[in-house]
Amino acid sequence: MTKILAVNAGSSSLKFKLLEMPEESVIAEGVIERIGVDLDQDNNVTIKFNGEKHKQRKHFDNHEQAINLMLNQFKELGIVKDFNDIKGIGHRVVAGGEWFNKSVLVNDEVLKKIERLASYAPLHNPANALGIKAFSKIIPDATEVAVFDTAFHQTMPRENYLYAVPYEYYTKYGVRRYGAHGTSHKYVSEQAAKFLNKPLDQLKLITLHLGAGASVAAIKNGKSFDTSMGFSPLAGLIMGTRSGDVDYSLVDYVKNKEGLSDEEILNILNHKSGLLGISTISSDMRDLLDVYDTNDHAKLAVDMFVDRVVEYIGRYYFELQGADAIVFTAGIGENSVPIRKMVVEKLRFLGIELNQEANEQRGKDTLISTEDSKIKVLMIPTNEELEIARDVENLMQAK
Ligand code: AMP
């Protein structure tokens, strides 16, 4: 039995899940927020253990202090006897560029590369690197592994990852589609193959990761063939606050009309657009569905969201030249009965039929299409932390 910690370090937050491997059972999980920033009235530390939530409010100057508190809490609650009980740590890293096509053991060179890749993910990679450094200091004997959000998509063929801009921008600056949510798309594709009882390398899958951030992947024989996010996670589907695909000319046009700086327009596209921008009321799909029948803006935002999902399914259905299954996952994909219904009903002409009763199911892998549906539709709860822990375990064994 080995305790492995999956970590997602943000600029002011730290999310974590401690797993027992190879049993794949969750021992504890939680989040620390407001690291390095002033506290508000709320508790900023939550640790879930044995069905109970342990909360507190505490100021941290940096990630190292936050991690120390988390580990001390683990000791106090009897989750671990010693910090060294944690044998492996898997860090989610947002950008891996073309340097990383799979998870790797962390060393100085890997850490330097993660820091250099900050130009692709300025908000995330520096924070990911901070998390790695802090853990190396506090538990130096643990095996640390970097798990990249982009790695899974490195198998895309160049006709799918290149933009039609001067080629030298790719060779000089790495301008290309990198995608994101790779760990989730990989995990649900593996689960789908198990569920369908077919070898993953013989399947064509379209996986829909629909959460606050959302992306679609076309997966051919277990490998990412195309994905909707681009150079950054701003591209593709309509998201909670992100615009998804737009014509670049409108960016310049609006910028001039509104007298905005580059930073301001990018902030609007990332944080004030998407479901929030169209609905004008909320970025949360639940809020919009609650008033779908009475608020025209909410209805429009939901209808546009569904439309884009269907558009990408169509695109990937053709790119893959067919599909064995379509998989829904993440916050909206796993929990929203009406969104799944709206999407699948638009696919009827392909011979895809929804099983209304199965579509009500929550929390476990489920076939939500009818038995004779031409393409199977699945709902599979994602589990990025488990996928991270599996990678750590594999790399520890190979050491
Ligand atoms: P994630 O980013 O995967 O954690 O997904 C978070 C998003 O899932 C939230 O912003 C909500 O929009 C959405 N969500 C969660 N539960 C539901 C639900 N029952 N119905 C619709 N949307 C939901």
Coordinates of C-alpha atoms and ligand atoms in Angstrom, one line a residue:
M1 CA 0.0 0.0 0.0
T2 CA 1.4 3.4 -1.0
K3 CA 0.0 6.8 -0.2
I4 CA 0.1 9.1 -3.2
L5 CA -0.9 12.8 -3.2
A6 CA -2.4 14.4 -6.3
V7 CA -1.8 18.2 -6.2
N8 CA -3.3 21.1 -8.2
A9 CA -1.4 24.2 -7.2
G10 CA -2.9 27.5 -8.4
S11 CA -1.5 31.0 -7.9
S12 CA -3.4 31.4 -4.6
S13 CA -4.8 28.0 -4.0
L14 CA -3.9 24.4 -3.5
K15 CA -6.2 21.5 -4.1
F16 CA -5.2 18.0 -3.0
K17 CA -6.4 14.4 -2.8
L18 CA -4.6 11.7 -1.0
L19 CA -5.0 8.2 -2.4
E20 CA -4.1 4.7 -1.3
M21 CA -2.6 2.9 -4.3
P22 CA -2.9 0.4 -5.9
E23 CA -6.3 0.2 -4.1
E24 CA -7.3 3.5 -5.7
S25 CA -9.2 4.5 -2.6
V26 CA -9.4 8.1 -1.5
I27 CA -8.1 8.7 2.0
A28 CA -8.6 12.5 2.3
E29 CA -9.0 15.5 0.1
G30 CA -9.4 19.2 0.4
V31 CA -8.5 22.7 -0.7
I32 CA -6.6 25.7 0.7
E33 CA -7.5 29.1 -0.7
R34 CA -6.3 32.6 -0.4
I35 CA -2.6 31.7 -0.2
G36 CA -0.5 34.9 -0.2
V37 CA -3.6 37.1 -0.2
D38 CA -5.6 38.8 2.6
L39 CA -8.3 36.6 4.2
D40 CA -12.0 37.4 3.9
Q41 CA -14.7 36.3 6.4
D42 CA -14.8 32.7 5.1
N43 CA -12.9 29.6 6.1
N44 CA -10.1 29.1 3.6
V45 CA -8.9 25.6 4.6
T46 CA -11.1 22.5 4.1
I47 CA -9.9 18.9 4.6
K48 CA -12.4 16.1 4.1
F49 CA -11.6 12.9 6.0
N50 CA -13.8 10.0 7.2
G51 CA -16.9 11.7 6.0
E52 CA -16.2 14.9 8.0
K53 CA -15.2 18.3 6.8
H54 CA -12.5 20.0 8.9
K55 CA -12.5 23.7 8.2
Q56 CA -10.4 26.6 9.4
R57 CA -9.4 30.2 8.6
K58 CA -5.7 30.9 8.5
H59 CA -3.4 33.3 6.7
F60 CA -0.5 31.9 4.7
D61 CA 2.3 34.0 3.2
N62 CA 3.2 31.3 0.7
H63 CA 2.5 27.8 -0.6
E64 CA 5.1 26.3 1.7
Q65 CA 3.3 27.5 4.8
A66 CA 0.0 26.2 3.4
I67 CA 1.5 22.7 2.6
N68 CA 3.0 22.5 6.1
L69 CA -0.4 23.2 7.6
M70 CA -2.0 20.6 5.4
L71 CA 0.5 18.0 6.4
N72 CA 0.3 18.8 10.1
Q73 CA -3.4 18.5 9.9
F74 CA -3.0 15.1 8.2
K75 CA -0.9 14.1 11.3
E76 CA -3.3 15.5 13.8
L77 CA -6.3 13.8 12.2
G78 CA -4.4 10.5 12.0
I79 CA -4.3 10.4 8.2
V80 CA -0.5 9.9 8.3
K81 CA 1.9 9.2 11.1
D82 CA 4.8 11.0 9.4
F83 CA 5.1 13.3 6.4
N84 CA 7.3 10.6 4.8
D85 CA 4.3 8.2 4.7
I86 CA 3.5 10.1 1.5
K87 CA 5.7 8.3 -1.0
G88 CA 4.6 10.0 -4.2
I89 CA 3.3 13.4 -5.3
G90 CA 1.7 14.0 -8.6
H91 CA 1.5 17.6 -9.7
R92 CA -1.0 18.9 -12.3
V93 CA 0.9 21.2 -14.7
V94 CA -1.1 23.1 -17.2
A95 CA 1.4 23.7 -20.1
G96 CA 3.8 21.0 -21.2
G97 CA 4.4 22.4 -24.7
E98 CA 6.1 20.0 -27.1
W99 CA 8.6 19.0 -24.5
F100 CA 6.3 16.7 -22.6
N101 CA 4.1 14.1 -24.2
K102 CA 3.7 12.1 -21.0
S103 CA 4.1 12.4 -17.2
V104 CA 7.7 12.6 -16.0
L105 CA 9.7 12.4 -12.8
V106 CA 10.5 15.9 -11.6
N107 CA 14.2 16.9 -11.7
D108 CA 15.9 20.3 -12.0
E109 CA 15.7 20.2 -15.8
V110 CA 12.0 19.4 -15.8
L111 CA 11.4 22.1 -13.3
K112 CA 13.3 24.7 -15.4
K113 CA 11.3 23.7 -18.5
I114 CA 8.0 24.0 -16.6
E115 CA 9.1 27.6 -15.6
R116 CA 10.1 28.4 -19.2
L117 CA 6.7 27.2 -20.4
A118 CA 5.1 30.0 -18.3
S119 CA 5.0 32.1 -21.5
Y120 CA 2.2 29.6 -22.7
A121 CA 0.3 29.6 -19.4
P122 CA 1.4 32.7 -17.4
L123 CA -1.2 32.2 -14.6
H124 CA -0.7 28.5 -14.1
N125 CA 2.8 27.2 -14.8
P126 CA 4.6 29.5 -12.3
A127 CA 2.1 28.4 -9.6
N128 CA 2.5 24.7 -10.5
A129 CA 6.3 25.2 -10.2
L130 CA 5.9 26.8 -6.8
G131 CA 3.9 23.8 -5.6
I132 CA 6.6 21.4 -6.8
K133 CA 9.4 23.4 -5.1
A134 CA 7.5 23.6 -1.8
F135 CA 6.9 19.9 -1.6
S136 CA 10.5 19.1 -2.6
K137 CA 11.6 21.1 0.4
I138 CA 9.1 19.6 2.9
I139 CA 9.1 15.9 1.8
P140 CA 12.4 15.6 -0.1
D141 CA 12.2 11.8 -0.1
A142 CA 8.9 11.6 -2.0
T143 CA 8.9 10.8 -5.7
E144 CA 7.5 13.9 -7.5
V145 CA 5.9 13.6 -10.8
A146 CA 4.6 16.3 -13.2
V147 CA 1.4 15.4 -15.1
F148 CA 0.7 17.8 -17.9
D149 CA -2.7 18.9 -19.1
T150 CA -1.4 19.1 -22.7
A151 CA 0.6 15.8 -22.8
F152 CA -2.3 13.6 -24.0
H153 CA -2.9 15.8 -27.0
Q154 CA 0.7 15.6 -28.3
T155 CA -0.4 12.7 -30.6
M156 CA -2.5 15.1 -32.7
P157 CA -1.3 15.1 -36.4
R158 CA 0.1 18.4 -37.5
E159 CA -2.8 19.1 -39.9
N160 CA -4.9 19.3 -36.7
Y161 CA -2.6 21.2 -34.4
L162 CA -1.3 23.9 -36.8
Y163 CA -3.0 27.2 -37.4
A164 CA -3.0 28.6 -40.9
V165 CA -0.7 31.5 -40.0
P166 CA 2.9 32.0 -41.3
Y167 CA 4.6 28.7 -40.6
E168 CA 7.6 30.4 -39.0
Y169 CA 5.5 31.4 -36.0
Y170 CA 5.3 27.7 -35.2
T171 CA 9.0 27.0 -35.6
K172 CA 10.1 30.3 -33.9
Y173 CA 7.5 30.6 -31.1
G174 CA 5.7 27.3 -30.8
V175 CA 2.4 28.8 -32.1
R176 CA 0.1 25.7 -32.4
R177 CA -2.8 24.0 -30.8
Y178 CA -1.8 22.3 -27.5
G179 CA -5.3 21.5 -26.1
A180 CA -6.0 21.0 -22.4
H181 CA -8.0 18.7 -20.0
G182 CA -5.8 15.9 -21.4
T183 CA -5.7 14.0 -18.1
S184 CA -9.5 14.0 -18.0
H185 CA -10.0 13.0 -21.7
K186 CA -7.4 10.2 -21.2
Y187 CA -9.1 8.9 -18.1
V188 CA -12.6 8.8 -19.5
S189 CA -11.4 7.2 -22.7
E190 CA -9.8 4.4 -20.7
Q191 CA -12.9 4.0 -18.6
A192 CA -15.1 4.0 -21.7
A193 CA -13.1 1.1 -23.2
K194 CA -13.4 -0.8 -20.0
F195 CA -17.1 -0.1 -19.8
L196 CA -17.7 -1.1 -23.4
N197 CA -15.4 -4.1 -22.9
K198 CA -13.4 -3.3 -26.1
P199 CA -9.7 -2.6 -26.6
L200 CA -9.1 1.1 -26.4
D201 CA -6.8 0.9 -29.4
Q202 CA -9.7 -0.2 -31.6
L203 CA -12.2 2.6 -30.6
K204 CA -13.1 6.0 -32.0
L205 CA -14.4 8.2 -29.2
I206 CA -15.6 11.7 -28.9
T207 CA -15.2 12.9 -25.3
L208 CA -17.0 15.9 -24.0
H209 CA -15.4 17.5 -20.9
L210 CA -18.1 20.0 -20.0
G211 CA -17.3 21.9 -16.8
A212 CA -16.6 25.6 -16.0
G213 CA -13.9 25.1 -18.6
A214 CA -15.1 22.9 -21.5
S215 CA -13.4 20.9 -24.3
V216 CA -14.1 18.2 -26.8
A217 CA -11.6 15.6 -27.9
A218 CA -11.6 13.2 -30.9
I219 CA -9.8 10.1 -29.7
K220 CA -8.7 7.5 -32.3
N221 CA -7.3 4.2 -31.1
G222 CA -6.6 5.6 -27.7
K223 CA -4.7 8.6 -28.9
S224 CA -5.9 12.2 -29.1
F225 CA -6.5 13.1 -32.7
D226 CA -8.0 16.5 -32.3
T227 CA -9.3 18.8 -29.6
S228 CA -11.2 22.0 -29.3
M229 CA -8.9 24.0 -27.0
G230 CA -6.1 25.7 -28.8
F231 CA -2.9 27.5 -28.1
S232 CA -4.6 28.3 -24.8
P233 CA -7.8 27.1 -23.0
L234 CA -9.7 30.1 -24.4
A235 CA -10.6 28.4 -27.7
G236 CA -13.3 26.0 -28.7
L237 CA -16.6 25.6 -26.9
I238 CA -18.6 28.2 -25.0
M239 CA -17.5 28.0 -21.3
G240 CA -18.6 29.5 -18.0
T241 CA -16.8 32.8 -18.6
R242 CA -14.7 32.0 -21.7
S243 CA -15.8 32.9 -25.2
G244 CA -14.5 29.9 -27.0
D245 CA -13.9 30.4 -30.8
V246 CA -14.3 33.9 -32.1
D247 CA -13.2 35.7 -35.2
Y248 CA -10.0 37.6 -34.3
S249 CA -11.1 40.7 -36.2
L250 CA -13.9 41.3 -33.7
V251 CA -11.3 41.4 -30.9
D252 CA -9.5 44.2 -32.5
Y253 CA -12.7 46.0 -33.5
V254 CA -14.2 45.9 -30.0
K255 CA -10.8 46.8 -28.4
N256 CA -10.8 50.0 -30.5
K257 CA -14.5 50.8 -30.0
E258 CA -14.3 50.4 -26.2
G259 CA -10.8 51.9 -25.9
L260 CA -9.5 48.7 -24.2
S261 CA -5.9 47.6 -23.7
D262 CA -4.7 44.1 -24.9
E263 CA -4.8 42.9 -21.4
E264 CA -8.4 44.2 -20.8
I265 CA -9.9 42.6 -23.9
L266 CA -8.2 39.3 -23.1
N267 CA -9.6 39.5 -19.6
I268 CA -13.1 40.1 -21.1
L269 CA -12.7 37.1 -23.4
N270 CA -11.5 34.9 -20.5
H271 CA -13.6 36.1 -17.6
K272 CA -16.7 38.0 -18.8
S273 CA -17.8 36.1 -21.9
G274 CA -19.2 32.6 -22.4
L275 CA -22.4 31.7 -20.5
L276 CA -22.0 34.7 -18.3
G277 CA -21.5 37.2 -21.2
I278 CA -24.5 36.0 -23.2
S279 CA -26.9 35.4 -20.3
T280 CA -25.8 38.5 -18.4
I281 CA -26.8 36.7 -15.2
S282 CA -24.5 33.8 -14.4
S283 CA -21.6 31.6 -15.5
D284 CA -23.1 28.6 -13.7
M285 CA -25.2 26.3 -15.9
R286 CA -27.5 25.4 -13.0
D287 CA -28.6 29.1 -12.6
L288 CA -29.3 29.3 -16.3
L289 CA -31.3 26.1 -16.5
D290 CA -33.4 27.2 -13.5
V291 CA -34.7 30.2 -15.5
Y292 CA -34.5 28.6 -19.0
D293 CA -38.3 29.0 -19.6
T294 CA -38.6 32.5 -18.2
N295 CA -35.4 34.4 -19.1
D296 CA -34.6 34.8 -22.7
H297 CA -30.9 35.5 -22.2
A298 CA -30.5 32.4 -20.1
K299 CA -32.2 30.4 -22.8
L300 CA -30.0 31.9 -25.5
A301 CA -26.8 31.1 -23.6
V302 CA -27.9 27.5 -23.0
D303 CA -29.0 27.0 -26.6
M304 CA -25.7 28.4 -27.9
F305 CA -23.7 26.2 -25.5
V306 CA -25.6 23.1 -26.8
D307 CA -25.3 24.2 -30.4
R308 CA -21.5 24.5 -30.1
V309 CA -21.2 21.1 -28.5
V310 CA -23.2 19.5 -31.3
E311 CA -21.1 21.4 -33.9
Y312 CA -17.9 19.9 -32.5
I313 CA -19.4 16.4 -32.3
G314 CA -20.2 16.7 -36.0
R315 CA -16.8 18.0 -36.9
Y316 CA -15.1 15.1 -35.0
Y317 CA -17.5 12.5 -36.3
F318 CA -16.4 13.4 -39.8
E319 CA -12.7 13.7 -38.8
L320 CA -12.7 10.3 -37.2
Q321 CA -14.9 9.0 -40.0
G322 CA -17.4 7.7 -37.5
A323 CA -17.5 7.1 -33.8
D324 CA -18.1 4.2 -31.5
A325 CA -19.1 6.3 -28.5
I326 CA -19.7 9.8 -27.3
V327 CA -18.7 10.4 -23.6
F328 CA -20.1 13.1 -21.3
T329 CA -18.0 14.1 -18.3
A330 CA -17.1 17.0 -15.8
G331 CA -19.5 19.2 -13.9
I332 CA -22.1 19.8 -16.6
G333 CA -21.5 16.6 -18.5
E334 CA -21.9 14.4 -15.3
N335 CA -24.7 16.2 -13.6
S336 CA -26.9 18.0 -16.1
V337 CA -29.7 15.7 -17.3
P338 CA -31.3 18.5 -19.5
I339 CA -28.0 19.4 -21.2
R340 CA -27.3 15.8 -22.1
K341 CA -30.8 15.4 -23.3
M342 CA -30.7 18.6 -25.5
V343 CA -27.3 17.5 -27.0
V344 CA -28.3 13.9 -27.7
E345 CA -31.7 14.8 -29.2
K346 CA -29.9 16.9 -31.8
L347 CA -28.0 13.8 -32.9
R348 CA -31.1 11.7 -33.6
F349 CA -30.6 11.9 -37.3
L350 CA -27.4 9.8 -36.8
G351 CA -29.5 7.0 -35.3
I352 CA -28.5 8.0 -31.8
E353 CA -31.3 7.5 -29.2
L354 CA -31.3 8.6 -25.6
N355 CA -32.5 6.2 -22.8
Q356 CA -34.4 8.8 -20.8
E357 CA -34.4 6.7 -17.6
A358 CA -30.6 5.9 -17.8
N359 CA -30.0 9.6 -18.4
E360 CA -31.3 10.4 -14.9
Q361 CA -28.4 8.4 -13.4
R362 CA -25.7 10.1 -11.4
G363 CA -22.2 9.4 -10.1
K364 CA -21.3 6.2 -11.9
D365 CA -20.3 5.1 -15.4
T366 CA -23.6 4.7 -17.3
L367 CA -24.8 3.9 -20.8
I368 CA -27.3 6.7 -21.5
S369 CA -28.2 5.7 -25.0
T370 CA -30.7 2.9 -25.9
E371 CA -29.3 -0.6 -26.6
D372 CA -29.9 -0.2 -30.3
S373 CA -28.6 3.3 -30.6
K374 CA -26.2 3.4 -33.6
I375 CA -23.5 5.2 -31.5
K376 CA -23.3 4.6 -27.8
V377 CA -23.5 7.5 -25.4
L378 CA -21.9 7.3 -22.0
M379 CA -21.8 9.3 -18.9
I380 CA -18.5 8.8 -17.1
P381 CA -17.5 10.8 -14.0
T382 CA -14.0 12.0 -14.6
N383 CA -11.2 11.5 -12.0
E384 CA -8.1 13.4 -12.9
E385 CA -6.6 12.8 -9.4
L386 CA -6.8 9.1 -9.9
E387 CA -5.2 9.3 -13.3
I388 CA -2.4 11.4 -11.8
A389 CA -1.9 8.9 -8.9
R390 CA -1.8 6.1 -11.5
D391 CA 0.9 7.9 -13.4
V392 CA 2.9 8.5 -10.2
E393 CA 2.6 4.8 -9.3
N394 CA 3.8 3.7 -12.7
L395 CA 6.8 6.0 -12.6
M396 CA 7.7 4.9 -9.1
Q397 CA 7.7 1.3 -10.2
A398 CA 9.8 2.1 -13.2
K399 CA 12.4 4.0 -11.2
Ligands
AMP1 P1 -16.3 21.6 -13.2 O1 -15.5 22.7 -13.8 O2 -16.1 20.3 -13.9 O3 -16.1 21.4 -11.7 O4 -17.8 22.0 -13.4 C1 -18.4 23.1 -12.7 C2 -19.6 23.5 -13.5 O5 -20.5 22.4 -13.6 C3 -20.4 24.6 -12.7 O6 -20.0 25.8 -13.0 C4 -21.8 24.3 -13.2 O7 -22.0 25.2 -14.3 C5 -21.9 22.9 -13.7 N1 -22.7 22.0 -12.9 C6 -22.5 21.4 -11.8 N2 -23.6 20.7 -11.4 C7 -24.6 20.9 -12.3 C8 -25.9 20.5 -12.5 N3 -26.5 19.6 -11.7 N4 -26.6 20.9 -13.6 C9 -26.0 21.8 -14.5 N5 -24.7 22.2 -14.3 C10 -24.0 21.8 -13.3

